[in-house]
Amino acid sequence: MKRKKNVHLFVIVVLLLSGLMISEQKNAYACSCIEPGSYEEEFERNDWVFDGVVMSKKEKKSLLGTHSSADLVEWTLQVNGSWKGDATELITVYSAESGASCGYEFEIGKRYAVFAREIDELIEVSLCSKTSIIADNSDIFTELGPYKFEVNVSPTANLSDDLAIDPSSPDSIVKIATEEEVKQSIQDRKTVLMVVFVGVALLFIVGAFVLIRRMMRK
């Protein structure tokens, strides 16, 4: 009777941990987006549309001292030109820390067409926007035409962030990724998250099993 009771307890623990794992996975992929339209359609829906290279990343600390995937990250881009918005040589945009909260995760040193909205005086970029890596032959230049504001980029941008790149360094050459590489990068991040959640759940299950075995021996 005692052994059967312990087995039932073990099953309940496993079910609870499985439910927790599923819940965490749902939270990790909570962002749901509508497929963005054409460059012209998204131009009308956004306040800022510009071409820039990501120079630095800086995390904004929460005033409450807590941490979540929705915390804002500050990205500084060196601007080549703008189709919409009063472009300056450097523009700072903000996005949620993780794609789970619809944050756009830029890569330092890469060139992007940025589609952003101005919210509470901050230029915010979402994973659901048309923002994407571009090159000189990208379709955006065909659809939107030449820049409305062209910026003469200085080769020596004054950036103090530790993650900033040095434009004069050979390592700062902009690397253009294909659309397939971008999709693969997103898929790889999702795979890593899933492996982490499964690993944590298995550790809890093994721990619970060992504890129950010890209780049964007493």
Short mmCIF file of C-alpha atoms in Angstrom, two decimals:
data_model
loop_
_atom_site.label_atom_id
_atom_site.label_comp_id
_atom_site.label_asym_id
_atom_site.label_seq_id
_atom_site.Cartn_x
_atom_site.Cartn_y
_atom_site.Cartn_z
CA MET A 1 0.00 0.00 0.00
CA LYS A 2 2.82 2.36 0.95
CA ARG A 3 4.71 1.57 -2.26
CA LYS A 4 1.61 2.21 -4.40
CA LYS A 5 1.14 5.55 -2.67
CA ASN A 6 4.75 6.52 -3.44
CA VAL A 7 4.31 5.55 -7.09
CA HIS A 8 1.21 7.73 -7.30
CA LEU A 9 3.18 10.60 -5.77
CA PHE A 10 5.93 10.13 -8.34
CA VAL A 11 3.42 10.22 -11.22
CA ILE A 12 1.89 13.43 -9.87
CA VAL A 13 5.32 15.08 -9.62
CA VAL A 14 6.16 14.09 -13.22
CA LEU A 15 2.85 15.47 -14.51
CA LEU A 16 3.35 18.75 -12.65
CA LEU A 17 6.87 19.17 -14.01
CA SER A 18 5.71 18.33 -17.54
CA GLY A 19 2.99 20.96 -17.27
CA LEU A 20 5.56 23.48 -16.04
CA MET A 21 7.83 22.70 -18.98
CA ILE A 22 5.01 23.14 -21.49
CA SER A 23 3.97 26.39 -19.82
CA GLU A 24 7.53 27.73 -20.00
CA GLN A 25 7.79 26.79 -23.68
CA LYS A 26 4.56 28.64 -24.43
CA ASN A 27 5.89 31.71 -22.62
CA ALA A 28 9.15 31.45 -24.57
CA TYR A 29 7.29 31.64 -27.88
CA ALA A 30 4.61 34.09 -26.79
CA CYS A 31 5.22 36.50 -29.67
CA SER A 32 2.66 36.19 -32.44
CA CYS A 33 3.07 38.27 -35.61
CA ILE A 34 1.09 39.02 -38.72
CA GLU A 35 3.24 38.66 -41.83
CA PRO A 36 4.41 42.17 -42.80
CA GLY A 37 3.36 43.58 -46.16
CA SER A 38 5.50 44.95 -48.95
CA TYR A 39 8.16 47.59 -48.35
CA GLU A 40 5.75 50.25 -49.64
CA GLU A 41 2.94 49.11 -47.33
CA GLU A 42 5.21 48.97 -44.29
CA PHE A 43 6.63 52.39 -45.20
CA GLU A 44 3.15 53.85 -44.65
CA ARG A 45 2.65 52.01 -41.33
CA ASN A 46 5.92 53.07 -39.69
CA ASP A 47 7.34 56.39 -38.49
CA TRP A 48 10.96 55.61 -39.34
CA VAL A 49 12.44 53.74 -42.31
CA PHE A 50 16.21 53.87 -42.75
CA ASP A 51 19.33 52.01 -43.85
CA GLY A 52 21.97 51.54 -41.16
CA VAL A 53 24.77 49.39 -39.76
CA VAL A 54 24.51 48.22 -36.14
CA MET A 55 27.37 49.71 -34.12
CA SER A 56 26.59 48.92 -30.48
CA LYS A 57 24.21 47.29 -28.02
CA LYS A 58 23.35 48.40 -24.50
CA GLU A 59 20.87 46.81 -22.13
CA LYS A 60 18.54 49.15 -20.24
CA LYS A 61 18.27 48.20 -16.57
CA SER A 62 14.78 47.91 -15.14
CA LEU A 63 13.89 50.50 -12.51
CA LEU A 64 12.37 47.71 -10.40
CA GLY A 65 15.56 45.67 -10.48
CA THR A 66 13.80 42.72 -12.13
CA HIS A 67 14.71 41.08 -15.42
CA SER A 68 12.53 39.73 -18.22
CA SER A 69 12.59 39.12 -21.98
CA ALA A 70 10.51 42.29 -22.37
CA ASP A 71 13.25 44.56 -20.99
CA LEU A 72 14.38 47.11 -23.56
CA VAL A 73 17.73 46.92 -25.32
CA GLU A 74 19.32 50.05 -26.81
CA TRP A 75 20.84 49.64 -30.28
CA THR A 76 22.92 52.34 -31.98
CA LEU A 77 23.13 52.32 -35.78
CA GLN A 78 25.32 54.32 -38.15
CA VAL A 79 22.94 55.56 -40.83
CA ASN A 80 23.59 55.47 -44.57
CA GLY A 81 20.32 57.13 -45.49
CA SER A 82 16.64 57.39 -44.63
CA TRP A 83 13.41 57.05 -46.57
CA LYS A 84 11.31 58.30 -43.64
CA GLY A 85 12.27 60.18 -40.49
CA ASP A 86 14.82 62.96 -39.94
CA ALA A 87 17.98 60.89 -40.24
CA THR A 88 21.18 61.75 -38.42
CA GLU A 89 24.57 60.04 -38.60
CA LEU A 90 23.75 57.91 -35.57
CA ILE A 91 20.28 56.72 -34.57
CA THR A 92 19.38 54.88 -31.36
CA VAL A 93 16.49 52.43 -31.48
CA TYR A 94 14.98 50.23 -28.79
CA SER A 95 13.59 46.72 -28.83
CA ALA A 96 12.57 44.04 -26.33
CA GLU A 97 15.49 41.88 -25.24
CA SER A 98 14.16 38.64 -26.71
CA GLY A 99 12.14 37.50 -29.70
CA ALA A 100 9.85 35.79 -27.18
CA SER A 101 8.58 39.31 -26.38
CA CYS A 102 8.61 40.36 -30.04
CA GLY A 103 12.02 41.98 -29.69
CA TYR A 104 14.22 42.29 -32.77
CA GLU A 105 17.68 40.85 -32.09
CA PHE A 106 20.13 42.77 -34.27
CA GLU A 107 23.67 41.59 -34.97
CA ILE A 108 26.50 44.07 -34.49
CA GLY A 109 28.34 44.90 -37.71
CA LYS A 110 25.48 43.98 -40.05
CA ARG A 111 23.46 46.28 -42.27
CA TYR A 112 19.68 46.56 -41.92
CA ALA A 113 16.65 48.22 -43.41
CA VAL A 114 14.99 49.37 -40.18
CA PHE A 115 11.22 49.88 -39.92
CA ALA A 116 10.34 51.45 -36.58
CA ARG A 117 7.57 53.29 -34.75
CA GLU A 118 7.96 56.19 -32.38
CA ILE A 119 6.36 55.33 -29.02
CA ASP A 120 6.68 57.66 -26.02
CA GLU A 121 9.54 59.48 -27.78
CA LEU A 122 11.46 56.23 -28.28
CA ILE A 123 12.12 54.69 -31.70
CA GLU A 124 11.03 51.07 -31.22
CA VAL A 125 11.68 48.09 -33.50
CA SER A 126 9.62 44.90 -33.34
CA LEU A 127 10.25 41.37 -34.55
CA CYS A 128 6.93 41.76 -36.38
CA SER A 129 8.22 44.67 -38.47
CA LYS A 130 9.71 44.55 -41.97
CA THR A 131 13.18 45.14 -40.49
CA SER A 132 15.70 42.89 -42.24
CA ILE A 133 19.32 42.52 -43.32
CA ILE A 134 19.98 44.18 -46.69
CA ALA A 135 22.66 44.68 -49.34
CA ASP A 136 23.07 47.24 -52.16
CA ASN A 137 20.96 45.07 -54.50
CA SER A 138 18.07 44.43 -52.10
CA ASP A 139 14.48 44.89 -53.30
CA ILE A 140 13.89 47.80 -50.93
CA PHE A 141 15.88 50.11 -53.21
CA THR A 142 13.64 49.15 -56.14
CA GLU A 143 10.38 49.59 -54.20
CA LEU A 144 11.19 52.75 -52.21
CA GLY A 145 13.69 54.36 -54.57
CA PRO A 146 16.57 56.59 -53.43
CA TYR A 147 16.86 57.90 -49.85
CA LYS A 148 14.87 61.00 -48.95
CA PHE A 149 17.64 61.94 -46.50
CA GLU A 150 21.19 60.86 -47.29
CA VAL A 151 23.80 60.90 -44.55
CA ASN A 152 27.52 61.43 -45.07
CA VAL A 153 28.85 58.81 -42.69
CA SER A 154 31.96 59.72 -40.73
CA PRO A 155 34.58 56.95 -40.56
CA THR A 156 35.24 57.71 -36.89
CA ALA A 157 31.99 57.48 -34.94
CA ASN A 158 32.49 58.26 -31.26
CA LEU A 159 31.03 55.23 -29.49
CA SER A 160 31.97 54.40 -25.92
CA ASP A 161 30.04 51.15 -25.51
CA ASP A 162 32.19 48.06 -24.98
CA LEU A 163 30.29 46.26 -27.73
CA ALA A 164 30.79 49.02 -30.30
CA ILE A 165 32.80 48.20 -33.41
CA ASP A 166 35.70 50.26 -34.70
CA PRO A 167 34.89 51.35 -38.29
CA SER A 168 38.62 51.55 -39.10
CA SER A 169 39.26 47.94 -38.09
CA PRO A 170 39.27 45.12 -40.69
CA ASP A 171 36.99 43.18 -38.33
CA SER A 172 34.30 45.84 -38.75
CA ILE A 173 33.57 44.96 -42.38
CA VAL A 174 29.82 44.52 -42.73
CA LYS A 175 28.83 40.90 -43.28
CA ILE A 176 25.65 40.46 -45.30
CA ALA A 177 23.65 37.38 -44.39
CA THR A 178 21.14 35.73 -46.68
CA GLU A 179 17.47 35.35 -45.78
CA GLU A 180 18.07 31.62 -45.25
CA GLU A 181 20.87 32.36 -42.77
CA VAL A 182 18.60 34.72 -40.82
CA LYS A 183 15.82 32.10 -40.63
CA GLN A 184 18.34 29.45 -39.57
CA SER A 185 19.65 31.73 -36.83
CA ILE A 186 16.13 32.17 -35.41
CA GLN A 187 15.51 28.42 -35.60
CA ASP A 188 18.79 27.69 -33.81
CA ARG A 189 17.82 29.99 -30.93
CA LYS A 190 14.46 28.22 -30.60
CA THR A 191 16.20 24.84 -30.57
CA VAL A 192 18.58 25.95 -27.81
CA LEU A 193 15.66 27.18 -25.68
CA MET A 194 13.81 23.91 -26.10
CA VAL A 195 16.89 21.86 -25.14
CA VAL A 196 17.37 24.00 -22.02
CA PHE A 197 13.74 23.55 -20.92
CA VAL A 198 13.84 19.78 -21.51
CA GLY A 199 17.13 19.50 -19.61
CA VAL A 200 15.79 21.39 -16.61
CA ALA A 201 12.62 19.28 -16.57
CA LEU A 202 14.63 16.04 -16.70
CA LEU A 203 16.80 17.19 -13.79
CA PHE A 204 13.67 17.83 -11.70
CA ILE A 205 12.24 14.44 -12.65
CA VAL A 206 15.45 12.57 -11.78
CA GLY A 207 15.70 14.46 -8.49
CA ALA A 208 12.11 13.61 -7.61
CA PHE A 209 12.67 9.94 -8.50
CA VAL A 210 15.78 9.72 -6.28
CA LEU A 211 13.94 11.37 -3.41
CA ILE A 212 11.01 8.96 -3.68
CA ARG A 213 13.35 5.95 -3.81
CA ARG A 214 14.98 7.13 -0.59
CA MET A 215 11.58 7.56 1.04
CA MET A 216 10.57 4.03 -0.01
CA ARG A 217 13.70 2.53 1.57
CA LYS A 218 12.90 4.05 4.99
#
